[in-house]
C-alpha positions as semicolon CSV with decimal commas, in nm:
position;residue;x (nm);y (nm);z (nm)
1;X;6,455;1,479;-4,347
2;X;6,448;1,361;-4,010
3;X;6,129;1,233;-4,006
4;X;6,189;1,019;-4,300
5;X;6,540;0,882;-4,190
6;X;6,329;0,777;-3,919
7;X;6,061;0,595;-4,127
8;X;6,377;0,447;-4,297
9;X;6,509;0,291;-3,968
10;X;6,186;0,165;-3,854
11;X;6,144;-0,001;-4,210
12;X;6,508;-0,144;-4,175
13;X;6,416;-0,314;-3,844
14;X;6,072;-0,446;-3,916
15;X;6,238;-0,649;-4,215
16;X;6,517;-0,740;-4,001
17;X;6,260;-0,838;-3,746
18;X;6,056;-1,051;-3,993
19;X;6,405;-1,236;-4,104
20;X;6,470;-1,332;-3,775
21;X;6,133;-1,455;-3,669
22;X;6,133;-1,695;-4,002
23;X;6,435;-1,844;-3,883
24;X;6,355;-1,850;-3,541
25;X;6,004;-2,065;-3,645
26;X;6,172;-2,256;-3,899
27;X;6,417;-2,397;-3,580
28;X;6,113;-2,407;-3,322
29;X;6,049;-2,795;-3,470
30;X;6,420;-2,884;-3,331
31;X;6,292;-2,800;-2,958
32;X;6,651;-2,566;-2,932
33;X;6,439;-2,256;-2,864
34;X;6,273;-2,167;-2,545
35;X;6,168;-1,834;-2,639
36;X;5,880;-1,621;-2,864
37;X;6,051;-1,651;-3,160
38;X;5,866;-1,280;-3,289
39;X;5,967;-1,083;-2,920
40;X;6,304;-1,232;-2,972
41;X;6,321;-1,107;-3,247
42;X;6,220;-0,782;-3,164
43;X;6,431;-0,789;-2,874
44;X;6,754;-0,886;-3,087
45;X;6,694;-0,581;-3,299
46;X;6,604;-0,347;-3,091
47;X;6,893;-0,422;-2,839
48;X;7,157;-0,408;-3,113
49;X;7,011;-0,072;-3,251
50;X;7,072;0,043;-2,903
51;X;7,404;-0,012;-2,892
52;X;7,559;0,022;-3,268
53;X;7,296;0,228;-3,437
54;X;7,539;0,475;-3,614
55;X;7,693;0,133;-3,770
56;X;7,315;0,023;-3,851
57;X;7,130;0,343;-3,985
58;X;7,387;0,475;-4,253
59;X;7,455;0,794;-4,059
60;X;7,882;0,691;-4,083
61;X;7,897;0,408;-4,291
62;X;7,617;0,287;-4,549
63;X;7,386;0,061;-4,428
64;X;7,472;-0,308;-4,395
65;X;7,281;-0,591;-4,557
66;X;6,988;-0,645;-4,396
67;X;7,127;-1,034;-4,359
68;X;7,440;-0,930;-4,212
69;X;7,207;-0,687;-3,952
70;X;7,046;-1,071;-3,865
71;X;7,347;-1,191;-3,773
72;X;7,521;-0,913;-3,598
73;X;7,147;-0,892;-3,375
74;X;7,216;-1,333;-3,337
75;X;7,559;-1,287;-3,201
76;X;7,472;-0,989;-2,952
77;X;7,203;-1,178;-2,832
78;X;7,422;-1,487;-2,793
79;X;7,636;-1,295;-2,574
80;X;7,330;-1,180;-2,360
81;X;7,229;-1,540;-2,302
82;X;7,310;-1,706;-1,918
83;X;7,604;-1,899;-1,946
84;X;7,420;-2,197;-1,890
85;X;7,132;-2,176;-2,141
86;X;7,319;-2,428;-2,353
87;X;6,980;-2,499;-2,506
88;X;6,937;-2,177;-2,666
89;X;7,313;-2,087;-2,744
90;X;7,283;-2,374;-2,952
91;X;6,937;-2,270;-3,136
92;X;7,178;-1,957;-3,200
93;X;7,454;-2,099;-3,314
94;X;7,276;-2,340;-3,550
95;X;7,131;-1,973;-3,738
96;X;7,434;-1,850;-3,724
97;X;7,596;-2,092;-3,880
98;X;7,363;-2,128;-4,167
99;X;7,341;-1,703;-4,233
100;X;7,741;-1,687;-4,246
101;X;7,678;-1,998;-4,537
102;X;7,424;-1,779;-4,677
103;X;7,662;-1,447;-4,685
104;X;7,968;-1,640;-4,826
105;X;7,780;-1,869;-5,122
106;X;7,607;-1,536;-5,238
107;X;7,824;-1,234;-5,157
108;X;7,837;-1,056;-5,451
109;X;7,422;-1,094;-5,418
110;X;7,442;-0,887;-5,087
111;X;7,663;-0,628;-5,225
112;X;7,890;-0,692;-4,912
113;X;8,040;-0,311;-4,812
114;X;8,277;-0,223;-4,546
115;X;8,082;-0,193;-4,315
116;X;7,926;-0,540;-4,351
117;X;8,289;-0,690;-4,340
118;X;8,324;-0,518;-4,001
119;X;7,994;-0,617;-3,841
120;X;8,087;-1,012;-4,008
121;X;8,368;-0,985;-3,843
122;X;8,305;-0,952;-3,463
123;X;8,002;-1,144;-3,547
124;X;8,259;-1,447;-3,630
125;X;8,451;-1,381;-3,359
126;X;8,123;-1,425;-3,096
127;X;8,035;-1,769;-3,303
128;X;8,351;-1,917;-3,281
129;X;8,419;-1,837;-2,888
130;X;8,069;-1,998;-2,802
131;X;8,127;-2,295;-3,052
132;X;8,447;-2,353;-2,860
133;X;8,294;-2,304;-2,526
134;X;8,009;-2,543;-2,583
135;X;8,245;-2,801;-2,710
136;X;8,446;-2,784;-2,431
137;X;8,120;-2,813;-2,218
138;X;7,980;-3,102;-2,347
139;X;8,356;-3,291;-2,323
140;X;8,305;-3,240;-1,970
141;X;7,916;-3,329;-1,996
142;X;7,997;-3,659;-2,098
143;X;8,215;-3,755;-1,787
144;X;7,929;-3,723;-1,574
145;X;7,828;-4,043;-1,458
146;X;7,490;-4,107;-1,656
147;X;7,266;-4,223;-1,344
148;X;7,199;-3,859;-1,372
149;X;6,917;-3,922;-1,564
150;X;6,649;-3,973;-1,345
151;X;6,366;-4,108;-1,581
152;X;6,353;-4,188;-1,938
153;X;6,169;-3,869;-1,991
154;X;6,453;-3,672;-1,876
155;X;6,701;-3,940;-2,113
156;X;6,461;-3,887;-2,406
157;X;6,410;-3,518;-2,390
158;X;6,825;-3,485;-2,358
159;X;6,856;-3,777;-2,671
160;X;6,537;-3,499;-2,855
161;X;6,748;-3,176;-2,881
162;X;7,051;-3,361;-2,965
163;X;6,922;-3,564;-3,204
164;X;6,747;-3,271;-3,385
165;X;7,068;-3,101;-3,374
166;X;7,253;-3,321;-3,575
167;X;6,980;-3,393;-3,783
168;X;6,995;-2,992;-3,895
169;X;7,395;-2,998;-3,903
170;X;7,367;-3,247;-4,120
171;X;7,067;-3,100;-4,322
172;X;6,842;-3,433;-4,284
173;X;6,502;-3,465;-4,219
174;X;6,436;-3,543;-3,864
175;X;6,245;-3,892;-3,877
176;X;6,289;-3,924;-3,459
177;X;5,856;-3,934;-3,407
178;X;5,858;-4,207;-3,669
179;X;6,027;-4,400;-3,506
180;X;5,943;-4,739;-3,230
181;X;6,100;-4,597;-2,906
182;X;6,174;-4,928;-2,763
183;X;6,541;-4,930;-2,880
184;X;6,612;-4,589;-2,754
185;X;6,393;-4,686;-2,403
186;X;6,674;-5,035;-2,357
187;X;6,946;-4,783;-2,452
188;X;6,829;-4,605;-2,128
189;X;6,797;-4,916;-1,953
190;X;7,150;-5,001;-2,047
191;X;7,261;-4,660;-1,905
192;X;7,374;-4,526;-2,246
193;X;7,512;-4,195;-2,310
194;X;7,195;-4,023;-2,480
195;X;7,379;-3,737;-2,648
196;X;7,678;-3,967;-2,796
197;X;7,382;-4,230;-2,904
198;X;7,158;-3,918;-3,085
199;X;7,461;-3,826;-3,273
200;X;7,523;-4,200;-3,438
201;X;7,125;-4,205;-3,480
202;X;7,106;-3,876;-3,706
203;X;7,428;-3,976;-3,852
204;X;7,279;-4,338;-3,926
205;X;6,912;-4,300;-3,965
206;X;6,745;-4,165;-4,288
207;X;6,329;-4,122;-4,310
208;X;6,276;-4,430;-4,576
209;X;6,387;-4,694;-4,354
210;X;6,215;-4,545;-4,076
211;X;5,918;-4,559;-4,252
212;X;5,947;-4,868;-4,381
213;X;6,032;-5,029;-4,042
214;X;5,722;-4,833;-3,894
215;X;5,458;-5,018;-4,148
């Protein structure tokens, strides 16, 4: 018996493991993630077994869904992250974010139990703190005085990750290597605010007149 409750867990993980490294390389394109997406992943899983396995391996409650064992891993490892790895705390946030979607359009697909509701729970309760945090960040971000920005590479790599996060929030294709950079290379001249300028680009920018503009 025990040997096979341990084959059980090990299966549990590895498919947790593989659900987190497909979102982790479906977000690698945004440039959010800084990490191995498949030791992350490992990592995540491992690290939460650690600490809540009796919640995880059905010896007190039945086992969650493995989806809602992908986002309790997300939101443990978002707390593990350095306070100032905005970068990735966003990469986190956007998978969060999207998993929660997943869980609430197709509960009754899940076969949500108890024990799901619980782990969903303080799960929601990480997402929300670090949602509010980084908003409150990034109000202060944009008071710094934009001469900051060295170079345009530094501009354009900051005007990159927020770009490709709206882009995701607002589930669009993310046309930004299409484009001619000489707009966005006067917008640095003209000391411009590149993460208030990448949100009115994904907002206002769509792939066919990209295109079209780059023919």
């Amino acid at each position: 018996m025990g040997i096979f409750s341990k084959f059980k867990d090990n299966y549990e993980k590895n498919l947790v493991i593989e659900i987190l490294n497909d979102q982790f390389k479906r977000i690698e394109s945004l440039g959010l993630l800084s990490f191995n997406p498949k030791k992350l992943s490992v990592e995540l899983v491992e690290n939460l077994w650690g600490e809540s396995a009796s919640y995880l391996n059905g010896s007190i409650h039945k086992r969650p869904a493995r989806i809602v064992f992908s986002i309790a891993a997300l939101s443990n490892g978002l707390e593990c992250l350095a306070k100032d790895d905005v970068q990735n705390q966003k990469a986190f946030l956007v998978l969060l974010r999207e998993l929660f979607t997943e869980v609430d359009v197709n509960r009754n697909q899940y076969g949500i139990k108890a024990v799901d509701v619980e782990l969903l729970e303080i799960a929601s309760k990480i997402y929300v703190e670090f949602s509010q945090n980084l908003s409150s960040e990034e109000s202060v971000s944009e008071q710094v005085n934009l001469e900051s920005y060295q170079t345009w590479d530094e501009w354009y790599a900051v005007f990159q990750v927020e770009a490709a996060l709206h882009f995701d929030k607002l589930g669009k294709f993310n046309c930004l290597e299409y484009m001619d950079k000489s707009p966005l290379q006067r917008a640095y001249e003209d000391n411009v605010d590149p993460k208030s300028l990448a949100k009115v680009f994904a907002e206002n920018t769509n792939f066919e007149t990209v295109f079209k503009n780059s023919v």
